[in-house]
């Protein structure tokens, strides 16, 4: 089944403790992206990657890092999480050509205390 | 900068009624528009993808229309059911220096009353 898989689904952590949220897709998509969803603000792009070893900042990149060493994986790294990073995170992927739609993962609910 | 607006923010209708959800966007230079459904605390399920060259797309009881020149899209749901209760999001795909990102509206929360 074609899908984007995120792990974990739920995570509670403490301020400053480094964490990684994994994302993997099995559709051979070149383009991958991370979004966060907050009440009243909608979904905002954090980082994106147009292909292996090509990443760039989205609209709200502060406090996050990403890497794209393999085509299928695009982990989101929070080196020193803070409470304002408490949010619902989504990974998405697509072919790198305009006409294609996006496939989203099931989301990761992160709480930083 | 592309902005996407969905009105109303919330809508309640009795079961069996037909309904229309609205989406508007400020920049008509889009690749496509996608309608998603999101259940509380859950992921995004793609409902319909409509290309910039298309006027409408249909899937079952759902029909999405696109008027790119006026920056508007509608999602029509026929014969609504309680299982249709969810938040509906529209998103436009644009290219910004190669970043083919989605810009989302804040959604319409739909409640179907049995």
mmCIF file with all atom_site columns, C-alpha atoms in Angstrom:
data_model
loop_
_atom_site.group_PDB
_atom_site.id
_atom_site.type_symbol
_atom_site.label_atom_id
_atom_site.label_alt_id
_atom_site.label_comp_id
_atom_site.label_asym_id
_atom_site.label_entity_id
_atom_site.label_seq_id
_atom_site.pdbx_PDB_ins_code
_atom_site.Cartn_x
_atom_site.Cartn_y
_atom_site.Cartn_z
_atom_site.occupancy
_atom_site.B_iso_or_equiv
_atom_site.pdbx_formal_charge
_atom_site.auth_seq_id
_atom_site.auth_comp_id
_atom_site.auth_asym_id
_atom_site.auth_atom_id
_atom_site.pdbx_PDB_model_num
ATOM 1   C CA . UNK A 1 1   ? 0.000   0.000  0.000   1.00 0.00 ? 1   UNK A CA 1
ATOM 2   C CA . UNK A 1 2   ? 1.322   3.445  -0.969  1.00 0.00 ? 2   UNK A CA 1
ATOM 3   C CA . UNK A 1 3   ? 1.803   5.415  2.192   1.00 0.00 ? 3   UNK A CA 1
ATOM 4   C CA . UNK A 1 4   ? 3.752   7.865  4.302   1.00 0.00 ? 4   UNK A CA 1
ATOM 5   C CA . UNK A 1 5   ? 4.657   6.425  7.683   1.00 0.00 ? 5   UNK A CA 1
ATOM 6   C CA . UNK A 1 6   ? 5.489   8.587  10.674  1.00 0.00 ? 6   UNK A CA 1
ATOM 7   C CA . UNK A 1 7   ? 6.732   7.490  14.063  1.00 0.00 ? 7   UNK A CA 1
ATOM 8   C CA . UNK A 1 8   ? 5.946   7.897  16.832  1.00 0.00 ? 8   UNK A CA 1
ATOM 9   C CA . UNK A 1 9   ? 2.247   8.795  16.734  1.00 0.00 ? 9   UNK A CA 1
ATOM 10  C CA . UNK A 1 10  ? 2.367   10.350 20.204  1.00 0.00 ? 10  UNK A CA 1
ATOM 11  C CA . UNK A 1 11  ? 5.316   11.716 22.132  1.00 0.00 ? 11  UNK A CA 1
ATOM 12  C CA . UNK A 1 12  ? 5.631   13.546 25.436  1.00 0.00 ? 12  UNK A CA 1
ATOM 13  C CA . UNK A 1 13  ? 9.076   14.889 26.229  1.00 0.00 ? 13  UNK A CA 1
ATOM 14  C CA . UNK A 1 14  ? 10.818  17.416 28.445  1.00 0.00 ? 14  UNK A CA 1
ATOM 15  C CA . UNK A 1 15  ? 12.343  20.720 27.448  1.00 0.00 ? 15  UNK A CA 1
ATOM 16  C CA . UNK A 1 16  ? 15.813  20.361 25.997  1.00 0.00 ? 16  UNK A CA 1
ATOM 17  C CA . UNK A 1 17  ? 15.824  16.613 25.371  1.00 0.00 ? 17  UNK A CA 1
ATOM 18  C CA . UNK A 1 18  ? 16.743  15.939 21.758  1.00 0.00 ? 18  UNK A CA 1
ATOM 19  C CA . UNK A 1 19  ? 14.241  13.944 19.731  1.00 0.00 ? 19  UNK A CA 1
ATOM 20  C CA . UNK A 1 20  ? 13.719  12.680 16.211  1.00 0.00 ? 20  UNK A CA 1
ATOM 21  C CA . UNK A 1 21  ? 10.443  12.066 14.424  1.00 0.00 ? 21  UNK A CA 1
ATOM 22  C CA . UNK A 1 22  ? 10.852  9.648  11.553  1.00 0.00 ? 22  UNK A CA 1
ATOM 23  C CA . UNK A 1 23  ? 9.099   9.778  8.195   1.00 0.00 ? 23  UNK A CA 1
ATOM 24  C CA . UNK A 1 24  ? 9.283   7.204  5.426   1.00 0.00 ? 24  UNK A CA 1
ATOM 25  C CA . UNK A 1 25  ? 7.476   6.908  2.095   1.00 0.00 ? 25  UNK A CA 1
ATOM 26  C CA . UNK A 1 26  ? 7.276   3.972  -0.312  1.00 0.00 ? 26  UNK A CA 1
ATOM 27  C CA . UNK A 1 27  ? 6.151   5.800  -3.455  1.00 0.00 ? 27  UNK A CA 1
ATOM 28  C CA . UNK A 1 28  ? 9.574   6.861  -4.795  1.00 0.00 ? 28  UNK A CA 1
ATOM 29  C CA . UNK A 1 29  ? 8.576   10.519 -4.356  1.00 0.00 ? 29  UNK A CA 1
ATOM 30  C CA . UNK A 1 30  ? 11.315  13.081 -4.815  1.00 0.00 ? 30  UNK A CA 1
ATOM 31  C CA . UNK A 1 31  ? 9.648   15.801 -2.764  1.00 0.00 ? 31  UNK A CA 1
ATOM 32  C CA . UNK A 1 32  ? 9.107   15.531 0.993   1.00 0.00 ? 32  UNK A CA 1
ATOM 33  C CA . UNK A 1 33  ? 8.033   18.114 3.498   1.00 0.00 ? 33  UNK A CA 1
ATOM 34  C CA . UNK A 1 34  ? 7.209   18.659 7.153   1.00 0.00 ? 34  UNK A CA 1
ATOM 35  C CA . UNK A 1 35  ? 4.245   20.700 8.407   1.00 0.00 ? 35  UNK A CA 1
ATOM 36  C CA . UNK A 1 36  ? 3.025   21.631 11.832  1.00 0.00 ? 36  UNK A CA 1
ATOM 37  C CA . UNK A 1 37  ? -0.610  22.241 12.665  1.00 0.00 ? 37  UNK A CA 1
ATOM 38  C CA . UNK A 1 38  ? -1.683  24.593 15.426  1.00 0.00 ? 38  UNK A CA 1
ATOM 39  C CA . UNK A 1 39  ? -5.181  25.802 16.358  1.00 0.00 ? 39  UNK A CA 1
ATOM 40  C CA . UNK A 1 40  ? -6.075  29.002 14.552  1.00 0.00 ? 40  UNK A CA 1
ATOM 41  C CA . UNK A 1 41  ? -2.866  28.951 12.497  1.00 0.00 ? 41  UNK A CA 1
ATOM 42  C CA . UNK A 1 42  ? -3.560  26.034 10.210  1.00 0.00 ? 42  UNK A CA 1
ATOM 43  C CA . UNK A 1 43  ? -0.773  23.977 8.661   1.00 0.00 ? 43  UNK A CA 1
ATOM 44  C CA . UNK A 1 44  ? 2.565   25.668 8.142   1.00 0.00 ? 44  UNK A CA 1
ATOM 45  C CA . UNK A 1 45  ? 5.576   24.301 6.328   1.00 0.00 ? 45  UNK A CA 1
ATOM 46  C CA . UNK A 1 46  ? 8.699   23.696 8.438   1.00 0.00 ? 46  UNK A CA 1
ATOM 47  C CA . UNK A 1 47  ? 11.231  22.227 5.998   1.00 0.00 ? 47  UNK A CA 1
ATOM 48  C CA . UNK A 1 48  ? 11.168  20.600 2.615   1.00 0.00 ? 48  UNK A CA 1
ATOM 49  C CA . UNK A 1 49  ? 13.399  18.467 0.441   1.00 0.00 ? 49  UNK A CA 1
ATOM 50  C CA . UNK A 1 50  ? 13.339  18.351 -3.333  1.00 0.00 ? 50  UNK A CA 1
ATOM 51  C CA . UNK A 1 51  ? 15.540  15.249 -3.497  1.00 0.00 ? 51  UNK A CA 1
ATOM 52  C CA . UNK A 1 52  ? 18.336  13.381 -1.738  1.00 0.00 ? 52  UNK A CA 1
ATOM 53  C CA . UNK A 1 53  ? 20.762  15.771 -0.035  1.00 0.00 ? 53  UNK A CA 1
ATOM 54  C CA . UNK A 1 54  ? 18.646  18.797 -1.069  1.00 0.00 ? 54  UNK A CA 1
ATOM 55  C CA . UNK A 1 55  ? 16.798  20.452 1.816   1.00 0.00 ? 55  UNK A CA 1
ATOM 56  C CA . UNK A 1 56  ? 15.633  23.965 2.549   1.00 0.00 ? 56  UNK A CA 1
ATOM 57  C CA . UNK A 1 57  ? 13.666  26.015 5.036   1.00 0.00 ? 57  UNK A CA 1
ATOM 58  C CA . UNK A 1 58  ? 9.939   26.498 4.870   1.00 0.00 ? 58  UNK A CA 1
ATOM 59  C CA . UNK A 1 59  ? 7.939   29.148 6.675   1.00 0.00 ? 59  UNK A CA 1
ATOM 60  C CA . UNK A 1 60  ? 8.652   28.183 10.308  1.00 0.00 ? 60  UNK A CA 1
ATOM 61  C CA . UNK A 1 61  ? 12.081  26.426 10.439  1.00 0.00 ? 61  UNK A CA 1
ATOM 62  C CA . UNK A 1 62  ? 13.383  27.816 13.753  1.00 0.00 ? 62  UNK A CA 1
ATOM 63  C CA . UNK A 1 63  ? 14.255  25.081 16.244  1.00 0.00 ? 63  UNK A CA 1
ATOM 64  C CA . UNK A 1 64  ? 14.151  22.236 13.703  1.00 0.00 ? 64  UNK A CA 1
ATOM 65  C CA . UNK A 1 65  ? 16.611  20.322 11.570  1.00 0.00 ? 65  UNK A CA 1
ATOM 66  C CA . UNK A 1 66  ? 16.116  17.776 8.810   1.00 0.00 ? 66  UNK A CA 1
ATOM 67  C CA . UNK A 1 67  ? 18.218  15.455 6.699   1.00 0.00 ? 67  UNK A CA 1
ATOM 68  C CA . UNK A 1 68  ? 17.635  13.562 3.461   1.00 0.00 ? 68  UNK A CA 1
ATOM 69  C CA . UNK A 1 69  ? 20.272  10.863 3.088   1.00 0.00 ? 69  UNK A CA 1
ATOM 70  C CA . UNK A 1 70  ? 17.954  8.426  1.353   1.00 0.00 ? 70  UNK A CA 1
ATOM 71  C CA . UNK A 1 71  ? 15.064  9.096  -0.972  1.00 0.00 ? 71  UNK A CA 1
ATOM 72  C CA . UNK A 1 72  ? 12.490  7.347  1.197   1.00 0.00 ? 72  UNK A CA 1
ATOM 73  C CA . UNK A 1 73  ? 13.355  8.902  4.589   1.00 0.00 ? 73  UNK A CA 1
ATOM 74  C CA . UNK A 1 74  ? 13.049  12.459 5.867   1.00 0.00 ? 74  UNK A CA 1
ATOM 75  C CA . UNK A 1 75  ? 13.465  12.684 9.653   1.00 0.00 ? 75  UNK A CA 1
ATOM 76  C CA . UNK A 1 76  ? 12.598  15.811 11.637  1.00 0.00 ? 76  UNK A CA 1
ATOM 77  C CA . UNK A 1 77  ? 15.045  16.603 14.437  1.00 0.00 ? 77  UNK A CA 1
ATOM 78  C CA . UNK A 1 78  ? 14.371  18.821 17.429  1.00 0.00 ? 78  UNK A CA 1
ATOM 79  C CA . UNK A 1 79  ? 17.759  19.336 19.058  1.00 0.00 ? 79  UNK A CA 1
ATOM 80  C CA . UNK A 1 80  ? 16.465  21.243 22.091  1.00 0.00 ? 80  UNK A CA 1
ATOM 81  C CA . UNK A 1 81  ? 12.673  21.104 22.173  1.00 0.00 ? 81  UNK A CA 1
ATOM 82  C CA . UNK A 1 82  ? 10.745  23.906 23.834  1.00 0.00 ? 82  UNK A CA 1
ATOM 83  C CA . UNK A 1 83  ? 7.071   24.109 24.903  1.00 0.00 ? 83  UNK A CA 1
ATOM 84  C CA . UNK A 1 84  ? 6.211   26.290 21.876  1.00 0.00 ? 84  UNK A CA 1
ATOM 85  C CA . UNK A 1 85  ? 7.020   23.285 19.688  1.00 0.00 ? 85  UNK A CA 1
ATOM 86  C CA . UNK A 1 86  ? 4.076   21.413 21.157  1.00 0.00 ? 86  UNK A CA 1
ATOM 87  C CA . UNK A 1 87  ? 2.024   20.710 18.059  1.00 0.00 ? 87  UNK A CA 1
ATOM 88  C CA . UNK A 1 88  ? 0.663   18.152 15.613  1.00 0.00 ? 88  UNK A CA 1
ATOM 89  C CA . UNK A 1 89  ? 3.284   17.356 12.986  1.00 0.00 ? 89  UNK A CA 1
ATOM 90  C CA . UNK A 1 90  ? 2.717   15.956 9.512   1.00 0.00 ? 90  UNK A CA 1
ATOM 91  C CA . UNK A 1 91  ? 5.097   14.577 6.956   1.00 0.00 ? 91  UNK A CA 1
ATOM 92  C CA . UNK A 1 92  ? 4.048   14.693 3.300   1.00 0.00 ? 92  UNK A CA 1
ATOM 93  C CA . UNK A 1 93  ? 5.468   13.568 -0.023  1.00 0.00 ? 93  UNK A CA 1
ATOM 94  C CA . UNK A 1 94  ? 4.836   14.086 -3.716  1.00 0.00 ? 94  UNK A CA 1
ATOM 95  C CA . UNK A 1 95  ? 6.431   13.685 -7.103  1.00 0.00 ? 95  UNK A CA 1
ATOM 96  C CA . UNK A 1 96  ? 8.458   16.754 -7.952  1.00 0.00 ? 96  UNK A CA 1
ATOM 97  C CA . UNK A 1 97  ? 6.246   17.790 -10.822 1.00 0.00 ? 97  UNK A CA 1
ATOM 98  C CA . UNK A 1 98  ? 3.495   20.355 -10.470 1.00 0.00 ? 98  UNK A CA 1
ATOM 99  C CA . UNK A 1 99  ? 0.472   18.275 -11.375 1.00 0.00 ? 99  UNK A CA 1
ATOM 100 C CA . UNK A 1 100 ? 0.823   15.697 -8.612  1.00 0.00 ? 100 UNK A CA 1
ATOM 101 C CA . UNK A 1 101 ? -0.974  15.821 -5.307  1.00 0.00 ? 101 UNK A CA 1
ATOM 102 C CA . UNK A 1 102 ? 0.427   15.227 -1.848  1.00 0.00 ? 102 UNK A CA 1
ATOM 103 C CA . UNK A 1 103 ? 0.201   12.168 0.396   1.00 0.00 ? 103 UNK A CA 1
ATOM 104 C CA . UNK A 1 104 ? 0.280   12.841 4.129   1.00 0.00 ? 104 UNK A CA 1
ATOM 105 C CA . UNK A 1 105 ? 1.314   10.710 7.051   1.00 0.00 ? 105 UNK A CA 1
ATOM 106 C CA . UNK A 1 106 ? -0.981  10.078 10.009  1.00 0.00 ? 106 UNK A CA 1
ATOM 107 C CA . UNK A 1 107 ? 0.631   12.730 12.158  1.00 0.00 ? 107 UNK A CA 1
ATOM 108 C CA . UNK A 1 108 ? 2.733   12.918 15.333  1.00 0.00 ? 108 UNK A CA 1
ATOM 109 C CA . UNK A 1 109 ? 1.250   14.594 18.386  1.00 0.00 ? 109 UNK A CA 1
ATOM 110 C CA . UNK A 1 110 ? 4.198   16.124 20.269  1.00 0.00 ? 110 UNK A CA 1
ATOM 111 C CA . UNK A 1 111 ? 3.925   17.607 23.751  1.00 0.00 ? 111 UNK A CA 1
ATOM 112 C CA . UNK A 1 112 ? 6.939   19.361 25.274  1.00 0.00 ? 112 UNK A CA 1
ATOM 113 C CA . UNK A 1 113 ? 6.689   19.999 29.023  1.00 0.00 ? 113 UNK A CA 1
ATOM 114 C CA . UNK B 2 1   ? 2.074   35.772 -0.780  1.00 0.00 ? 1   UNK B CA 1
ATOM 115 C CA . UNK B 2 2   ? -0.614  33.160 -1.331  1.00 0.00 ? 2   UNK B CA 1
ATOM 116 C CA . UNK B 2 3   ? -3.449  33.220 1.200   1.00 0.00 ? 3   UNK B CA 1
ATOM 117 C CA . UNK B 2 4   ? -6.224  30.659 1.394   1.00 0.00 ? 4   UNK B CA 1
ATOM 118 C CA . UNK B 2 5   ? -9.520  31.340 3.138   1.00 0.00 ? 5   UNK B CA 1
ATOM 119 C CA . UNK B 2 6   ? -12.303 28.945 4.009   1.00 0.00 ? 6   UNK B CA 1
ATOM 120 C CA . UNK B 2 7   ? -15.719 30.191 4.985   1.00 0.00 ? 7   UNK B CA 1
ATOM 121 C CA . UNK B 2 8   ? -17.569 29.303 7.112   1.00 0.00 ? 8   UNK B CA 1
ATOM 122 C CA . UNK B 2 9   ? -15.252 28.093 9.869   1.00 0.00 ? 9   UNK B CA 1
ATOM 123 C CA . UNK B 2 10  ? -17.982 25.752 11.115  1.00 0.00 ? 10  UNK B CA 1
ATOM 124 C CA . UNK B 2 11  ? -21.179 24.380 9.631   1.00 0.00 ? 11  UNK B CA 1
ATOM 125 C CA . UNK B 2 12  ? -23.947 22.161 11.016  1.00 0.00 ? 12  UNK B CA 1
ATOM 126 C CA . UNK B 2 13  ? -26.551 20.613 8.743   1.00 0.00 ? 13  UNK B CA 1
ATOM 127 C CA . UNK B 2 14  ? -29.185 17.877 9.125   1.00 0.00 ? 14  UNK B CA 1
ATOM 128 C CA . UNK B 2 15  ? -28.450 14.470 7.691   1.00 0.00 ? 15  UNK B CA 1
ATOM 129 C CA . UNK B 2 16  ? -29.476 14.034 4.078   1.00 0.00 ? 16  UNK B CA 1
ATOM 130 C CA . UNK B 2 17  ? -28.958 17.626 3.009   1.00 0.00 ? 17  UNK B CA 1
ATOM 131 C CA . UNK B 2 18  ? -26.663 18.686 0.211   1.00 0.00 ? 18  UNK B CA 1
ATOM 132 C CA . UNK B 2 19  ? -24.037 21.228 1.189   1.00 0.00 ? 19  UNK B CA 1
ATOM 133 C CA . UNK B 2 20  ? -21.278 23.392 -0.232  1.00 0.00 ? 20  UNK B CA 1
ATOM 134 C CA . UNK B 2 21  ? -17.953 24.302 1.343   1.00 0.00 ? 21  UNK B CA 1
ATOM 135 C CA . UNK B 2 22  ? -16.073 27.303 0.031   1.00 0.00 ? 22  UNK B CA 1
ATOM 136 C CA . UNK B 2 23  ? -12.397 27.997 -0.511  1.00 0.00 ? 23  UNK B CA 1
ATOM 137 C CA . UNK B 2 24  ? -10.804 31.129 -1.919  1.00 0.00 ? 24  UNK B CA 1
ATOM 138 C CA . UNK B 2 25  ? -7.179  31.931 -2.745  1.00 0.00 ? 25  UNK B CA 1
ATOM 139 C CA . UNK B 2 26  ? -5.443  35.174 -3.582  1.00 0.00 ? 26  UNK B CA 1
ATOM 140 C CA . UNK B 2 27  ? -2.941  34.162 -6.281  1.00 0.00 ? 27  UNK B CA 1
ATOM 141 C CA . UNK B 2 28  ? -4.281  32.336 -9.329  1.00 0.00 ? 28  UNK B CA 1
ATOM 142 C CA . UNK B 2 29  ? -0.830  30.993 -10.325 1.00 0.00 ? 29  UNK B CA 1
ATOM 143 C CA . UNK B 2 30  ? -1.436  27.542 -8.865  1.00 0.00 ? 30  UNK B CA 1
ATOM 144 C CA . UNK B 2 31  ? -0.577  24.041 -10.088 1.00 0.00 ? 31  UNK B CA 1
ATOM 145 C CA . UNK B 2 32  ? -3.568  22.399 -8.483  1.00 0.00 ? 32  UNK B CA 1
ATOM 146 C CA . UNK B 2 33  ? -5.941  22.461 -5.545  1.00 0.00 ? 33  UNK B CA 1
ATOM 147 C CA . UNK B 2 34  ? -6.505  19.573 -3.169  1.00 0.00 ? 34  UNK B CA 1
ATOM 148 C CA . UNK B 2 35  ? -9.373  18.987 -0.762  1.00 0.00 ? 35  UNK B CA 1
ATOM 149 C CA . UNK B 2 36  ? -8.592  17.020 2.393   1.00 0.00 ? 36  UNK B CA 1
ATOM 150 C CA . UNK B 2 37  ? -10.605 15.602 5.230   1.00 0.00 ? 37  UNK B CA 1
ATOM 151 C CA . UNK B 2 38  ? -9.283  15.534 8.786   1.00 0.00 ? 38  UNK B CA 1
ATOM 152 C CA . UNK B 2 39  ? -10.917 13.718 11.663  1.00 0.00 ? 39  UNK B CA 1
ATOM 153 C CA . UNK B 2 40  ? -10.173 15.081 15.166  1.00 0.00 ? 40  UNK B CA 1
ATOM 154 C CA . UNK B 2 41  ? -6.499  14.589 16.044  1.00 0.00 ? 41  UNK B CA 1
ATOM 155 C CA . UNK B 2 42  ? -5.958  12.450 12.980  1.00 0.00 ? 42  UNK B CA 1
ATOM 156 C CA . UNK B 2 43  ? -4.158  12.675 9.677   1.00 0.00 ? 43  UNK B CA 1
ATOM 157 C CA . UNK B 2 44  ? -5.138  14.238 6.390   1.00 0.00 ? 44  UNK B CA 1
ATOM 158 C CA . UNK B 2 45  ? -7.035  12.148 3.873   1.00 0.00 ? 45  UNK B CA 1
ATOM 159 C CA . UNK B 2 46  ? -6.992  13.398 0.309   1.00 0.00 ? 46  UNK B CA 1
ATOM 160 C CA . UNK B 2 47  ? -10.493 13.625 -1.142  1.00 0.00 ? 47  UNK B CA 1
ATOM 161 C CA . UNK B 2 48  ? -10.071 15.284 -4.511  1.00 0.00 ? 48  UNK B CA 1
ATOM 162 C CA . UNK B 2 49  ? -7.241  16.757 -6.554  1.00 0.00 ? 49  UNK B CA 1
ATOM 163 C CA . UNK B 2 50  ? -8.196  19.251 -9.229  1.00 0.00 ? 50  UNK B CA 1
ATOM 164 C CA . UNK B 2 51  ? -5.621  20.525 -11.679 1.00 0.00 ? 51  UNK B CA 1
ATOM 165 C CA . UNK B 2 52  ? -5.371  24.207 -12.620 1.00 0.00 ? 52  UNK B CA 1
ATOM 166 C CA . UNK B 2 53  ? -6.591  23.365 -16.131 1.00 0.00 ? 53  UNK B CA 1
ATOM 167 C CA . UNK B 2 54  ? -9.675  21.531 -14.872 1.00 0.00 ? 54  UNK B CA 1
ATOM 168 C CA . UNK B 2 55  ? -13.061 22.895 -13.893 1.00 0.00 ? 55  UNK B CA 1
ATOM 169 C CA . UNK B 2 56  ? -14.235 20.062 -11.681 1.00 0.00 ? 56  UNK B CA 1
ATOM 170 C CA . UNK B 2 57  ? -13.569 16.620 -10.267 1.00 0.00 ? 57  UNK B CA 1
ATOM 171 C CA . UNK B 2 58  ? -15.982 14.077 -8.860  1.00 0.00 ? 58  UNK B CA 1
ATOM 172 C CA . UNK B 2 59  ? -15.638 11.153 -6.490  1.00 0.00 ? 59  UNK B CA 1
ATOM 173 C CA . UNK B 2 60  ? -18.795 9.451  -5.305  1.00 0.00 ? 60  UNK B CA 1
ATOM 174 C CA . UNK B 2 61  ? -20.934 11.980 -3.438  1.00 0.00 ? 61  UNK B CA 1
ATOM 175 C CA . UNK B 2 62  ? -18.221 14.626 -3.646  1.00 0.00 ? 62  UNK B CA 1
ATOM 176 C CA . UNK B 2 63  ? -17.738 17.181 -6.381  1.00 0.00 ? 63  UNK B CA 1
ATOM 177 C CA . UNK B 2 64  ? -15.068 19.864 -6.401  1.00 0.00 ? 64  UNK B CA 1
ATOM 178 C CA . UNK B 2 65  ? -15.095 22.814 -8.740  1.00 0.00 ? 65  UNK B CA 1
ATOM 179 C CA . UNK B 2 66  ? -12.322 25.261 -9.524  1.00 0.00 ? 66  UNK B CA 1
ATOM 180 C CA . UNK B 2 67  ? -12.505 28.768 -10.968 1.00 0.00 ? 67  UNK B CA 1
ATOM 181 C CA . UNK B 2 68  ? -8.856  29.722 -11.105 1.00 0.00 ? 68  UNK B CA 1
ATOM 182 C CA . UNK B 2 69  ? -9.385  33.169 -12.553 1.00 0.00 ? 69  UNK B CA 1
ATOM 183 C CA . UNK B 2 70  ? -11.595 34.220 -9.657  1.00 0.00 ? 70  UNK B CA 1
ATOM 184 C CA . UNK B 2 71  ? -9.560  32.303 -7.073  1.00 0.00 ? 71  UNK B CA 1
ATOM 185 C CA . UNK B 2 72  ? -12.399 30.111 -5.873  1.00 0.00 ? 72  UNK B CA 1
ATOM 186 C CA . UNK B 2 73  ? -13.158 26.461 -5.299  1.00 0.00 ? 73  UNK B CA 1
ATOM 187 C CA . UNK B 2 74  ? -16.183 24.711 -3.871  1.00 0.00 ? 74  UNK B CA 1
ATOM 188 C CA . UNK B 2 75  ? -16.636 21.237 -2.448  1.00 0.00 ? 75  UNK B CA 1
ATOM 189 C CA . UNK B 2 76  ? -20.153 19.922 -2.900  1.00 0.00 ? 76  UNK B CA 1
ATOM 190 C CA . UNK B 2 77  ? -21.272 17.035 -0.697  1.00 0.00 ? 77  UNK B CA 1
ATOM 191 C CA . UNK B 2 78  ? -24.496 15.319 -1.738  1.00 0.00 ? 78  UNK B CA 1
ATOM 192 C CA . UNK B 2 79  ? -26.878 13.527 0.615   1.00 0.00 ? 79  UNK B CA 1
ATOM 193 C CA . UNK B 2 80  ? -24.775 14.188 3.715   1.00 0.00 ? 80  UNK B CA 1
ATOM 194 C CA . UNK B 2 81  ? -24.283 11.443 6.326   1.00 0.00 ? 81  UNK B CA 1
ATOM 195 C CA . UNK B 2 82  ? -23.145 11.567 9.977   1.00 0.00 ? 82  UNK B CA 1
ATOM 196 C CA . UNK B 2 83  ? -19.890 9.934  8.871   1.00 0.00 ? 83  UNK B CA 1
ATOM 197 C CA . UNK B 2 84  ? -19.131 13.051 6.831   1.00 0.00 ? 84  UNK B CA 1
ATOM 198 C CA . UNK B 2 85  ? -18.591 14.982 10.070  1.00 0.00 ? 85  UNK B CA 1
ATOM 199 C CA . UNK B 2 86  ? -14.977 16.163 10.021  1.00 0.00 ? 86  UNK B CA 1
ATOM 200 C CA . UNK B 2 87  ? -12.854 19.202 9.238   1.00 0.00 ? 87  UNK B CA 1
ATOM 201 C CA . UNK B 2 88  ? -12.413 19.871 5.540   1.00 0.00 ? 88  UNK B CA 1
ATOM 202 C CA . UNK B 2 89  ? -9.261  21.605 4.365   1.00 0.00 ? 89  UNK B CA 1
ATOM 203 C CA . UNK B 2 90  ? -8.428  23.007 0.985   1.00 0.00 ? 90  UNK B CA 1
ATOM 204 C CA . UNK B 2 91  ? -4.866  23.573 -0.120  1.00 0.00 ? 91  UNK B CA 1
ATOM 205 C CA . UNK B 2 92  ? -3.317  25.086 -3.229  1.00 0.00 ? 92  UNK B CA 1
ATOM 206 C CA . UNK B 2 93  ? -0.008  23.975 -4.669  1.00 0.00 ? 93  UNK B CA 1
ATOM 207 C CA . UNK B 2 94  ? 2.256   26.746 -5.832  1.00 0.00 ? 94  UNK B CA 1
ATOM 208 C CA . UNK B 2 95  ? 5.889   26.909 -6.839  1.00 0.00 ? 95  UNK B CA 1
ATOM 209 C CA . UNK B 2 96  ? 8.144   29.302 -4.977  1.00 0.00 ? 96  UNK B CA 1
ATOM 210 C CA . UNK B 2 97  ? 11.693  29.048 -6.367  1.00 0.00 ? 97  UNK B CA 1
ATOM 211 C CA . UNK B 2 98  ? 11.221  25.302 -6.807  1.00 0.00 ? 98  UNK B CA 1
ATOM 212 C CA . UNK B 2 99  ? 9.477   24.701 -3.485  1.00 0.00 ? 99  UNK B CA 1
ATOM 213 C CA . UNK B 2 100 ? 6.181   23.191 -4.637  1.00 0.00 ? 100 UNK B CA 1
ATOM 214 C CA . UNK B 2 101 ? 4.511   23.633 -1.319  1.00 0.00 ? 101 UNK B CA 1
ATOM 215 C CA . UNK B 2 102 ? 0.910   23.487 -0.254  1.00 0.00 ? 102 UNK B CA 1
ATOM 216 C CA . UNK B 2 103 ? -0.723  26.537 1.276   1.00 0.00 ? 103 UNK B CA 1
ATOM 217 C CA . UNK B 2 104 ? -3.671  25.554 3.443   1.00 0.00 ? 104 UNK B CA 1
ATOM 218 C CA . UNK B 2 105 ? -6.837  27.223 4.535   1.00 0.00 ? 105 UNK B CA 1
ATOM 219 C CA . UNK B 2 106 ? -7.769  26.918 8.216   1.00 0.00 ? 106 UNK B CA 1
ATOM 220 C CA . UNK B 2 107 ? -10.624 24.578 7.412   1.00 0.00 ? 107 UNK B CA 1
ATOM 221 C CA . UNK B 2 108 ? -14.373 24.207 7.787   1.00 0.00 ? 108 UNK B CA 1
ATOM 222 C CA . UNK B 2 109 ? -15.555 22.024 10.659  1.00 0.00 ? 109 UNK B CA 1
ATOM 223 C CA . UNK B 2 110 ? -18.605 20.157 9.426   1.00 0.00 ? 110 UNK B CA 1
ATOM 224 C CA . UNK B 2 111 ? -21.142 18.511 11.719  1.00 0.00 ? 111 UNK B CA 1
ATOM 225 C CA . UNK B 2 112 ? -23.935 16.381 10.262  1.00 0.00 ? 112 UNK B CA 1
ATOM 226 C CA . UNK B 2 113 ? -26.861 16.122 12.649  1.00 0.00 ? 113 UNK B CA 1
ATOM 227 C CA . UNK B 2 114 ? -28.588 12.706 12.613  1.00 0.00 ? 114 UNK B CA 1
#
